[in-house]
């Protein structure tokens, strides 16, 4: 009997360890901030200004505002993925000022120079605070406003757009690059990739709620034009999740699929041109529901 208890308890401990590792991995999948900046816009010859915004609970948010080179065609509110901070994710948007778009990049709480600890729904509040700050800027009020989110930033940006109808009125279009349909689904897919966490994928799926899942609300984004983007070689966000989002989204909507890995979209000039054309068509009122 004693031996059976030892075997049972050992297996239980091993299982609990595997589950805790899985849950820890899922948490880092959602928020994996880096505090240090590896570069500034000045290092790549871009003008910029530091922005400080107070969030609702006293957290200080930091971001960069990159002015357009020449007359501004629009403003892009950029929301980055789960890891690192704006100093690395600037690689996705550094080219926009040269094309006439001013860019506001926000670090969520806990990322970069922003204080606090990243959690949901507090990070969604941070995104709204950044949006509200933008709308108060004279240079933003004069031109179309777009949101561009990548990975976790796409999932959260889409959720905020869909659930904030008053803010959505200020938006010309939204582009979501490699956003996922639901937190449980992306965690389950991540758990299934490792032998240690594979047995717990369904447990993780059931433990995570669906309160802030984009797939539940993406149908509320219209009539704002929506662009969904996904790399065919993305091994983080499955094509199935993008298709789920596209199927649930209303018109007007577009789907851009390209040959490349996770959020490598704008390394390819053809994808930059596609995004700029999407912005221009939305600003001209050419993207409407049939």
Short mmCIF file of C-alpha atoms in Angstrom, two decimals:
data_model
loop_
_atom_site.label_atom_id
_atom_site.label_comp_id
_atom_site.label_asym_id
_atom_site.label_seq_id
_atom_site.Cartn_x
_atom_site.Cartn_y
_atom_site.Cartn_z
CA UNK A 1 0.00 0.00 0.00
CA UNK A 2 2.82 2.36 0.88
CA UNK A 3 4.55 1.62 -2.43
CA UNK A 4 1.32 2.30 -4.37
CA UNK A 5 0.93 5.62 -2.56
CA UNK A 6 4.50 6.58 -3.46
CA UNK A 7 3.97 5.71 -7.12
CA UNK A 8 0.64 7.55 -7.23
CA UNK A 9 2.03 10.63 -5.50
CA UNK A 10 5.10 10.69 -7.73
CA UNK A 11 2.95 10.57 -10.85
CA UNK A 12 0.67 13.23 -9.42
CA UNK A 13 3.61 15.50 -8.66
CA UNK A 14 4.99 14.96 -12.14
CA UNK A 15 1.61 15.74 -13.64
CA UNK A 16 1.20 18.87 -11.55
CA UNK A 17 4.71 19.96 -12.51
CA UNK A 18 3.90 19.45 -16.18
CA UNK A 19 0.65 21.36 -15.80
CA UNK A 20 2.34 24.24 -13.99
CA UNK A 21 5.01 24.41 -16.67
CA UNK A 22 2.30 24.41 -19.30
CA UNK A 23 0.42 27.21 -17.58
CA UNK A 24 3.63 29.17 -17.13
CA UNK A 25 4.33 28.71 -20.83
CA UNK A 26 0.85 29.88 -21.71
CA UNK A 27 1.27 32.98 -19.56
CA UNK A 28 4.55 33.85 -21.26
CA UNK A 29 2.88 33.23 -24.60
CA UNK A 30 0.53 36.10 -23.84
CA UNK A 31 2.86 38.55 -22.07
CA UNK A 32 6.64 38.34 -22.31
CA UNK A 33 7.86 41.91 -21.80
CA UNK A 34 11.38 43.25 -22.13
CA UNK A 35 12.33 46.38 -20.22
CA UNK A 36 15.52 47.39 -22.02
CA UNK A 37 15.45 49.39 -25.24
CA UNK A 38 17.81 48.05 -27.89
CA UNK A 39 17.48 51.07 -30.18
CA UNK A 40 15.67 54.36 -30.55
CA UNK A 41 14.13 55.83 -33.70
CA UNK A 42 17.08 58.23 -33.84
CA UNK A 43 19.39 55.24 -34.35
CA UNK A 44 17.69 54.62 -37.69
CA UNK A 45 17.45 58.32 -38.60
CA UNK A 46 13.80 58.77 -37.67
CA UNK A 47 12.44 61.84 -35.92
CA UNK A 48 10.34 61.04 -32.86
CA UNK A 49 8.97 62.30 -29.59
CA UNK A 50 8.57 60.43 -26.31
CA UNK A 51 4.99 60.15 -25.09
CA UNK A 52 3.88 59.56 -21.50
CA UNK A 53 0.28 58.64 -20.73
CA UNK A 54 -1.31 57.95 -17.35
CA UNK A 55 -3.50 54.87 -17.42
CA UNK A 56 -6.58 54.55 -15.21
CA UNK A 57 -4.84 52.96 -12.21
CA UNK A 58 -1.80 55.20 -12.01
CA UNK A 59 0.38 53.15 -14.35
CA UNK A 60 2.62 55.30 -16.55
CA UNK A 61 2.58 54.26 -20.20
CA UNK A 62 5.35 55.12 -22.63
CA UNK A 63 5.31 55.32 -26.38
CA UNK A 64 6.94 56.91 -29.42
CA UNK A 65 5.28 59.25 -31.87
CA UNK A 66 6.95 59.20 -35.29
CA UNK A 67 5.96 62.17 -37.48
CA UNK A 68 5.41 61.68 -41.18
CA UNK A 69 8.09 62.83 -43.57
CA UNK A 70 6.30 65.56 -45.50
CA UNK A 71 2.56 66.08 -45.43
CA UNK A 72 0.80 63.42 -43.38
CA UNK A 73 -1.65 61.13 -45.19
CA UNK A 74 -2.81 59.49 -41.98
CA UNK A 75 -1.94 58.23 -38.52
CA UNK A 76 -1.19 54.58 -37.69
CA UNK A 77 -1.74 53.43 -34.11
CA UNK A 78 0.60 50.42 -33.87
CA UNK A 79 0.13 47.69 -31.25
CA UNK A 80 2.93 45.14 -31.05
CA UNK A 81 3.09 41.47 -30.17
CA UNK A 82 3.60 39.70 -26.86
CA UNK A 83 7.40 39.83 -26.57
CA UNK A 84 10.08 42.50 -26.23
CA UNK A 85 8.95 46.14 -26.69
CA UNK A 86 8.60 49.00 -29.16
CA UNK A 87 12.37 49.24 -29.63
CA UNK A 88 12.39 45.91 -31.46
CA UNK A 89 8.93 46.06 -33.02
CA UNK A 90 9.78 49.34 -34.72
CA UNK A 91 11.17 47.03 -37.41
CA UNK A 92 7.58 46.48 -38.57
CA UNK A 93 6.66 50.15 -39.04
CA UNK A 94 9.84 52.21 -39.51
CA UNK A 95 9.06 52.56 -43.21
CA UNK A 96 5.66 54.23 -42.74
CA UNK A 97 6.83 57.82 -42.00
CA UNK A 98 8.69 57.90 -45.31
CA UNK A 99 5.42 56.92 -47.02
CA UNK A 100 3.58 59.81 -45.40
CA UNK A 101 2.11 58.15 -42.30
CA UNK A 102 2.73 59.28 -38.76
CA UNK A 103 2.96 56.40 -36.30
CA UNK A 104 2.16 56.08 -32.62
CA UNK A 105 3.74 53.03 -30.96
CA UNK A 106 2.60 52.18 -27.44
CA UNK A 107 4.27 49.90 -24.94
CA UNK A 108 1.72 48.14 -22.75
CA UNK A 109 2.19 48.20 -18.99
CA UNK A 110 5.32 46.29 -17.99
CA UNK A 111 6.92 46.66 -21.42
CA UNK A 112 9.86 48.97 -22.09
CA UNK A 113 9.58 52.20 -20.12
CA UNK A 114 5.95 51.60 -19.15
CA UNK A 115 5.43 50.76 -15.50
CA UNK A 116 3.20 48.08 -14.00
CA UNK A 117 2.59 44.42 -14.75
CA UNK A 118 0.80 43.27 -17.93
CA UNK A 119 -2.52 41.55 -17.23
CA UNK A 120 -5.95 41.36 -18.80
CA UNK A 121 -8.14 43.37 -18.90
CA UNK A 122 -5.76 46.14 -17.75
CA UNK A 123 -3.75 46.05 -20.98
CA UNK A 124 -6.97 46.63 -22.92
CA UNK A 125 -7.47 49.77 -20.83
CA UNK A 126 -3.94 50.86 -21.78
CA UNK A 127 -4.81 50.51 -25.46
CA UNK A 128 -7.92 52.66 -24.98
CA UNK A 129 -5.90 55.29 -23.12
CA UNK A 130 -3.42 55.46 -25.97
CA UNK A 131 -6.27 55.84 -28.46
CA UNK A 132 -7.84 58.62 -26.41
CA UNK A 133 -4.50 60.42 -26.23
CA UNK A 134 -4.14 60.22 -30.00
CA UNK A 135 -7.55 61.78 -30.58
CA UNK A 136 -6.49 64.81 -28.55
CA UNK A 137 -3.53 65.58 -30.82
CA UNK A 138 -4.20 68.30 -33.44
CA UNK A 139 -2.00 66.63 -36.08
CA UNK A 140 -4.02 63.43 -35.69
CA UNK A 141 -7.43 65.10 -35.86
CA UNK A 142 -6.73 66.38 -39.37
CA UNK A 143 -6.03 63.04 -41.09
CA UNK A 144 -7.46 59.49 -41.22
CA UNK A 145 -6.69 57.20 -38.29
CA UNK A 146 -5.78 53.53 -38.71
CA UNK A 147 -4.97 50.74 -36.27
CA UNK A 148 -2.33 48.14 -37.09
CA UNK A 149 -1.88 45.27 -34.62
CA UNK A 150 0.41 42.27 -34.76
CA UNK A 151 -0.04 38.90 -33.02
CA UNK A 152 -1.21 39.56 -29.44
CA UNK A 153 -1.48 43.24 -30.38
CA UNK A 154 -3.82 42.27 -33.22
CA UNK A 155 -6.03 40.15 -30.95
CA UNK A 156 -6.28 42.93 -28.38
CA UNK A 157 -6.64 45.74 -30.91
CA UNK A 158 -9.49 43.96 -32.66
CA UNK A 159 -11.23 43.37 -29.35
CA UNK A 160 -10.98 47.04 -28.35
CA UNK A 161 -12.18 48.25 -31.75
CA UNK A 162 -15.17 45.90 -31.62
CA UNK A 163 -16.20 46.77 -28.07
CA UNK A 164 -15.65 50.54 -28.04
CA UNK A 165 -18.23 51.95 -30.48
CA UNK A 166 -17.54 55.60 -29.63
CA UNK A 167 -13.81 55.25 -30.23
CA UNK A 168 -14.49 53.22 -33.38
CA UNK A 169 -16.20 56.24 -34.93
CA UNK A 170 -12.79 57.92 -35.20
CA UNK A 171 -11.26 55.00 -37.09
CA UNK A 172 -10.87 54.76 -40.86
CA UNK A 173 -9.68 51.14 -41.04
CA UNK A 174 -8.06 48.37 -38.99
CA UNK A 175 -5.39 45.85 -40.05
CA UNK A 176 -4.79 42.77 -37.89
CA UNK A 177 -1.61 40.81 -38.66
CA UNK A 178 -1.46 37.26 -37.25
CA UNK A 179 -4.09 37.88 -34.61
CA UNK A 180 -5.53 34.81 -32.93
CA UNK A 181 -9.16 33.83 -32.53
CA UNK A 182 -9.10 32.93 -28.83
CA UNK A 183 -6.71 32.71 -25.89
CA UNK A 184 -7.67 29.10 -25.03
CA UNK A 185 -7.14 28.00 -28.62
CA UNK A 186 -3.69 29.54 -29.01
CA UNK A 187 -2.65 28.13 -25.61
CA UNK A 188 -3.92 24.67 -26.54
CA UNK A 189 -2.04 24.76 -29.84
CA UNK A 190 1.14 25.84 -28.02
CA UNK A 191 0.77 23.06 -25.42
CA UNK A 192 0.30 20.47 -28.15
CA UNK A 193 3.75 21.23 -29.59
CA UNK A 194 5.77 19.84 -26.64
CA UNK A 195 5.75 16.29 -25.29
CA UNK A 196 5.73 17.47 -21.68
CA UNK A 197 2.70 19.70 -22.05
CA UNK A 198 0.87 17.73 -24.76
CA UNK A 199 -1.28 15.72 -22.27
CA UNK A 200 -2.49 18.94 -20.67
CA UNK A 201 -3.60 20.81 -23.77
CA UNK A 202 -7.30 20.25 -23.07
CA UNK A 203 -6.89 21.24 -19.42
CA UNK A 204 -5.26 24.49 -20.46
CA UNK A 205 -8.02 25.09 -22.97
CA UNK A 206 -10.67 24.67 -20.29
CA UNK A 207 -8.85 26.72 -17.64
CA UNK A 208 -8.57 29.82 -19.81
CA UNK A 209 -11.74 31.85 -20.22
CA UNK A 210 -13.26 33.30 -23.36
CA UNK A 211 -14.15 36.75 -22.04
CA UNK A 212 -11.70 38.70 -24.21
CA UNK A 213 -11.56 36.47 -27.27
CA UNK A 214 -11.56 38.28 -30.59
CA UNK A 215 -13.67 35.67 -32.37
CA UNK A 216 -16.62 36.52 -30.11
CA UNK A 217 -16.72 40.18 -31.11
CA UNK A 218 -15.03 40.53 -34.50
CA UNK A 219 -18.45 40.72 -36.14
CA UNK A 220 -18.94 44.08 -34.41
CA UNK A 221 -16.05 45.78 -36.25
CA UNK A 222 -18.08 46.68 -39.38
CA UNK A 223 -18.69 49.04 -41.00
CA UNK A 224 -15.01 49.84 -40.34
CA UNK A 225 -12.96 48.16 -43.10
CA UNK A 226 -10.95 45.19 -41.82
CA UNK A 227 -7.78 43.61 -43.20
CA UNK A 228 -6.64 40.25 -41.82
CA UNK A 229 -3.05 39.18 -42.56
CA UNK A 230 -1.33 35.81 -42.12
CA UNK A 231 1.92 34.18 -43.20
CA UNK A 232 1.57 30.71 -44.65
CA UNK A 233 4.67 29.59 -42.74
CA UNK A 234 3.50 30.97 -39.40
CA UNK A 235 4.19 28.26 -36.79
CA UNK A 236 2.71 30.25 -33.91
CA UNK A 237 -0.76 31.26 -35.08
CA UNK A 238 -2.48 28.62 -37.17
CA UNK A 239 -4.18 29.31 -40.47
CA UNK A 240 -7.31 27.79 -38.94
CA UNK A 241 -7.55 30.65 -36.45
CA UNK A 242 -7.25 33.28 -39.17
CA UNK A 243 -9.94 31.53 -41.19
CA UNK A 244 -12.20 31.45 -38.13
CA UNK A 245 -11.80 35.20 -37.73
CA UNK A 246 -12.39 35.86 -41.42
CA UNK A 247 -15.53 33.73 -41.45
CA UNK A 248 -16.97 35.54 -38.42
CA UNK A 249 -16.04 39.02 -39.59
CA UNK A 250 -18.53 41.11 -41.49
CA UNK A 251 -18.03 43.13 -44.65
CA UNK A 252 -16.04 45.05 -45.71
CA UNK A 253 -13.15 42.68 -45.09
CA UNK A 254 -10.01 41.49 -46.85
CA UNK A 255 -7.60 38.61 -46.26
CA UNK A 256 -3.91 38.90 -47.20
CA UNK A 257 -1.95 35.66 -47.10
CA UNK A 258 1.73 35.64 -47.97
CA UNK A 259 4.67 33.23 -48.01
CA UNK A 260 6.51 33.97 -44.79
CA UNK A 261 6.72 33.31 -41.04
CA UNK A 262 5.02 34.95 -38.07
CA UNK A 263 4.74 38.78 -38.35
CA UNK A 264 7.40 39.00 -41.06
CA UNK A 265 4.80 40.68 -43.24
CA UNK A 266 6.43 44.02 -43.90
CA UNK A 267 9.83 42.64 -44.74
CA UNK A 268 8.27 42.11 -48.15
CA UNK A 269 7.71 45.27 -50.26
CA UNK A 270 4.64 43.75 -51.91
CA UNK A 271 2.92 43.52 -48.53
CA UNK A 272 3.80 47.12 -47.71
CA UNK A 273 2.16 48.18 -50.96
CA UNK A 274 -0.92 46.12 -50.13
CA UNK A 275 -1.30 47.79 -46.73
CA UNK A 276 -0.86 51.28 -48.18
CA UNK A 277 -3.43 50.54 -50.88
CA UNK A 278 -5.85 49.28 -48.23
CA UNK A 279 -5.38 52.47 -46.21
CA UNK A 280 -5.85 54.68 -49.28
CA UNK A 281 -8.98 52.84 -50.41
CA UNK A 282 -10.48 53.08 -46.93
CA UNK A 283 -9.74 56.80 -46.75
CA UNK A 284 -11.36 57.31 -50.15
CA UNK A 285 -14.52 55.50 -49.05
CA UNK A 286 -13.99 52.72 -51.58
CA UNK A 287 -14.26 49.87 -49.04
CA UNK A 288 -17.90 49.40 -48.16
CA UNK A 289 -20.10 46.40 -47.51
CA UNK A 290 -21.71 45.02 -50.68
#
